[in-house]
XYZ file of C-alpha atoms in Angstrom:
294
model
C 0.000 0.000 0.000
C 1.338 3.459 -0.911
C 1.474 6.446 1.429
C -1.660 8.644 1.551
C -1.761 11.450 -1.006
C -3.866 14.541 -1.519
C -5.975 14.917 -4.636
C -9.030 16.582 -6.154
C -12.082 14.807 -7.517
C -12.244 15.399 -11.271
C -15.541 13.572 -11.695
C -17.370 10.625 -10.213
C -19.725 7.869 -11.338
C -21.211 5.719 -8.614
C -18.535 4.458 -6.244
C -15.833 5.205 -8.819
C -14.145 8.553 -9.270
C -11.256 10.116 -11.128
C -8.806 11.922 -8.860
C -6.130 14.411 -9.915
C -3.000 14.238 -7.789
C -0.795 17.187 -6.848
C 1.417 16.566 -9.905
C -1.564 16.820 -12.262
C -1.870 13.102 -13.033
C -5.340 11.545 -13.008
C -6.089 8.219 -11.316
C -9.172 6.019 -11.226
C -10.168 5.362 -7.614
C -12.859 3.630 -5.619
C -14.454 5.531 -2.744
C -14.987 3.945 0.656
C -18.680 3.381 1.351
C -19.025 6.269 3.805
C -17.708 8.688 1.157
C -20.556 8.355 -1.342
C -21.353 12.057 -0.889
C -18.076 13.164 -2.543
C -18.574 15.612 -5.424
C -16.570 17.240 -8.183
C -13.601 19.274 -6.856
C -13.716 17.780 -3.383
C -10.223 17.652 -1.891
C -9.548 14.081 -0.789
C -7.023 11.696 0.706
C -6.265 8.615 -1.402
C -3.717 5.810 -1.718
C -3.040 2.652 -3.703
C -3.911 -0.654 -2.068
C -1.585 -3.708 -2.268
C -3.156 -4.628 -5.628
C -2.349 -1.175 -7.011
C -5.946 0.073 -7.051
C -6.641 3.681 -6.079
C -8.779 4.093 -2.958
C -10.232 7.367 -1.643
C -10.170 7.255 2.156
C -11.307 10.690 3.236
C -12.748 14.051 2.191
C -10.992 17.160 3.465
C -13.136 19.984 4.915
C -14.923 21.932 2.199
C -14.621 25.664 1.740
C -18.113 25.650 0.237
C -20.635 23.436 -1.553
C -22.792 24.495 -4.505
C -26.210 22.842 -4.602
C -29.197 23.093 -6.911
C -32.853 22.122 -6.727
C -33.828 19.102 -8.794
C -36.923 20.144 -10.807
C -38.442 16.664 -10.576
C -37.814 15.541 -7.005
C -37.632 19.081 -5.564
C -34.670 17.888 -3.521
C -31.241 19.440 -3.184
C -28.566 18.045 -5.487
C -24.868 18.591 -4.931
C -23.056 20.108 -7.926
C -19.478 20.917 -6.917
C -17.332 21.936 -3.954
C -14.583 24.440 -3.153
C -15.491 27.084 -5.721
C -13.608 30.380 -5.891
C -15.927 32.020 -8.399
C -19.251 31.435 -10.095
C -20.126 33.041 -13.437
C -23.807 33.622 -14.173
C -24.329 33.647 -17.939
C -27.069 35.689 -19.635
C -27.664 36.596 -23.289
C -29.855 38.913 -25.387
C -31.685 35.755 -26.508
C -33.388 34.179 -24.641
C -34.499 37.304 -22.785
C -32.618 37.487 -19.482
C -34.415 36.425 -16.333
C -32.927 39.044 -14.006
C -34.818 37.653 -11.028
C -33.022 34.326 -11.570
C -29.696 36.181 -11.776
C -30.458 37.813 -8.422
C -31.338 34.419 -6.941
C -28.073 32.992 -8.222
C -26.155 35.894 -6.692
C -27.815 35.201 -3.342
C -26.608 31.594 -3.585
C -23.111 32.762 -4.580
C -22.896 35.160 -1.635
C -23.945 32.307 0.665
C -21.093 30.046 -0.501
C -19.213 32.478 -0.365
C -17.537 32.911 -3.763
C -16.826 35.690 -6.239
C -19.784 36.449 -8.463
C -19.234 37.208 -12.153
C -21.892 38.197 -14.699
C -21.200 37.157 -18.294
C -23.229 38.617 -21.158
C -22.805 36.048 -23.926
C -23.833 36.585 -27.570
C -23.023 40.292 -27.340
C -23.042 40.311 -31.142
C -26.843 39.975 -30.932
C -27.309 43.280 -29.074
C -29.524 45.366 -31.362
C -28.136 48.769 -30.380
C -24.785 47.579 -29.111
C -25.633 48.698 -25.576
C -25.770 46.167 -22.712
C -28.993 45.896 -20.670
C -29.371 48.323 -17.750
C -29.220 45.621 -15.013
C -25.628 44.885 -16.024
C -24.656 48.433 -15.045
C -26.364 47.882 -11.698
C -24.337 44.743 -11.070
C -21.107 46.476 -12.067
C -21.880 49.364 -9.702
C -22.355 46.819 -6.912
C -18.826 45.527 -7.454
C -19.514 42.433 -9.534
C -17.280 41.730 -12.517
C -19.362 42.101 -15.697
C -17.998 40.750 -18.979
C -19.514 40.955 -22.475
C -18.359 38.162 -24.768
C -19.091 36.515 -28.091
C -18.033 33.067 -29.213
C -18.799 34.117 -32.792
C -16.072 36.757 -33.108
C -14.075 36.016 -29.943
C -14.799 39.375 -28.312
C -14.225 39.342 -24.561
C -13.017 35.735 -24.380
C -9.511 36.750 -23.334
C -10.925 38.755 -20.420
C -13.082 35.771 -19.434
C -10.072 33.452 -19.520
C -8.126 35.865 -17.334
C -10.991 36.079 -14.860
C -11.387 32.301 -14.674
C -7.640 31.843 -14.157
C -8.056 33.083 -10.569
C -9.009 29.749 -9.046
C -11.789 27.242 -9.681
C -14.975 28.412 -11.369
C -18.217 27.208 -12.910
C -20.706 28.655 -15.419
C -24.401 28.805 -14.502
C -27.462 30.184 -16.269
C -30.747 29.428 -17.933
C -30.960 27.107 -20.916
C -30.101 28.632 -24.275
C -27.643 31.321 -23.143
C -24.695 29.492 -24.724
C -22.899 27.952 -21.745
C -21.807 24.958 -23.846
C -20.402 27.240 -26.553
C -18.448 29.174 -23.926
C -17.035 25.991 -22.426
C -15.919 24.800 -25.871
C -14.302 28.172 -26.559
C -12.457 28.028 -23.234
C -11.519 24.362 -23.733
C -10.880 23.880 -27.472
C -9.789 20.269 -26.910
C -12.823 19.432 -24.779
C -13.913 16.418 -26.863
C -10.425 14.918 -26.636
C -10.377 15.422 -22.880
C -13.825 13.888 -22.501
C -12.702 10.865 -24.516
C -9.607 10.413 -22.366
C -11.555 10.670 -19.114
C -14.268 8.337 -20.392
C -11.627 5.752 -21.294
C -10.087 6.021 -17.823
C -13.484 5.615 -16.217
C -14.220 2.374 -18.030
C -17.888 1.493 -18.351
C -18.926 4.207 -15.898
C -16.894 6.820 -17.755
C -19.648 7.389 -20.296
C -21.279 9.588 -17.630
C -18.453 12.095 -18.091
C -20.695 13.741 -20.693
C -23.374 14.509 -18.063
C -21.570 14.623 -14.695
C -19.846 17.721 -13.352
C -16.189 17.485 -14.407
C -13.095 19.482 -13.443
C -10.837 20.700 -16.278
C -7.522 22.546 -16.071
C -7.486 25.738 -18.159
C -4.431 26.428 -20.314
C -4.309 29.982 -18.966
C -4.354 28.794 -15.345
C -7.205 28.008 -13.001
C -9.829 25.298 -13.349
C -13.270 25.208 -14.925
C -16.027 22.844 -13.840
C -18.313 21.827 -16.686
C -21.743 20.604 -15.585
C -23.496 19.665 -18.856
C -26.187 17.720 -16.988
C -27.449 20.952 -15.379
C -29.211 22.733 -18.241
C -31.120 25.152 -15.997
C -29.722 26.054 -12.586
C -32.257 26.678 -9.837
C -30.735 27.678 -6.482
C -32.074 26.078 -3.282
C -34.470 28.111 -1.117
C -32.894 30.674 1.182
C -33.967 32.029 4.562
C -34.955 35.730 4.899
C -31.576 36.453 6.513
C -29.729 34.672 3.704
C -31.697 36.619 1.090
C -30.793 39.913 2.788
C -27.130 38.920 3.020
C -27.221 37.987 -0.662
C -28.199 41.520 -1.717
C -24.884 43.223 -1.017
C -26.237 46.777 -1.178
C -29.096 46.026 1.228
C -27.175 44.147 3.906
C -24.925 47.159 4.455
C -27.879 49.552 4.656
C -29.892 47.253 6.960
C -27.369 47.815 9.733
C -28.631 51.407 9.901
C -32.307 50.523 10.414
C -33.876 51.607 13.718
C -35.175 48.087 14.421
C -32.876 45.054 14.165
C -35.762 42.926 12.828
C -36.874 45.537 10.280
C -38.737 44.013 7.328
C -37.941 47.050 5.155
C -41.612 47.536 4.306
C -43.499 49.743 6.810
C -41.266 50.277 9.852
C -40.169 53.836 10.702
C -36.473 54.552 10.559
C -35.808 52.040 7.773
C -32.464 52.853 6.149
C -33.200 50.557 3.205
C -36.427 52.311 2.215
C -34.796 55.694 2.733
C -32.074 54.707 0.286
C -34.698 53.397 -2.149
C -36.645 56.660 -2.023
C -33.488 58.715 -2.549
C -32.494 56.669 -5.594
C -29.481 54.975 -3.995
C -31.074 51.523 -4.362
C -32.335 50.108 -7.660
C -36.155 49.717 -7.640
C -35.735 46.571 -9.756
C -33.308 45.017 -7.283
C -35.508 45.940 -4.315
C -38.570 44.408 -6.006
C -36.530 41.266 -6.670
C -35.501 41.194 -3.008
C -39.109 41.542 -1.843
C -40.247 38.766 -4.206
C -37.609 36.402 -2.789
C -38.573 37.324 0.772
C -42.233 36.535 0.015
C -41.180 33.139 -1.338
C -39.531 32.325 1.994
C -42.743 33.094 3.881
């Protein structure tokens, strides 16, 4: 048996998983039974048994865990762990669901991780001007990138942004996440084939399971082709407030610590709304999410 090593889960299929060691080599491993909850990008301990088979023996503490709601079972599903940044992708077509973007940002703030907004298909903008909500997000401190896989505009900036750790692309169906992944990973099909071969019979699920890929420019990108539409899990009222970065700072100035930001006197949030310091659209989105929690 070899000495224990550290590694990262590249992808998994049942009790089998592919683990990348600290030198960048990938090994097929079997997980101990109590480790069936391991997900893509988990940091793990593993070794080779006397027969030379890789065995994952432990999961190191996670920095965070991204989950989604399964539309059929309405249960939480784990997507990936230890994310440094999450990019929410929108496009001129289909029409952006800004409420969903706000919900995703709440989930990202909960992780916590850096939130990035990516406007894909910028070549389809009729007047060349980005939608107003993108300016709001930029003013709040989020990185906002406009890109096009058709002419390559903005892709270099996206690569540079994603080089700062481990990231994932989320968004509604049809915004071009797959096209972006292929642009960022030109040899994606070759990599998928290699991982599928390593995974044996279970490796065919590499085309649907979340998978960790090293970017040529540095950093890692998690591709989750099985998640066509990302729906964040429900959040508590406190989590929703914390997820709206401009409101959580203002809320500290409210007269009442349990202020609902609707009718109470001395509400710093409503005062900022009335003075134009808070976006009416963002506040309406916040209120809609709060009502969902009730």
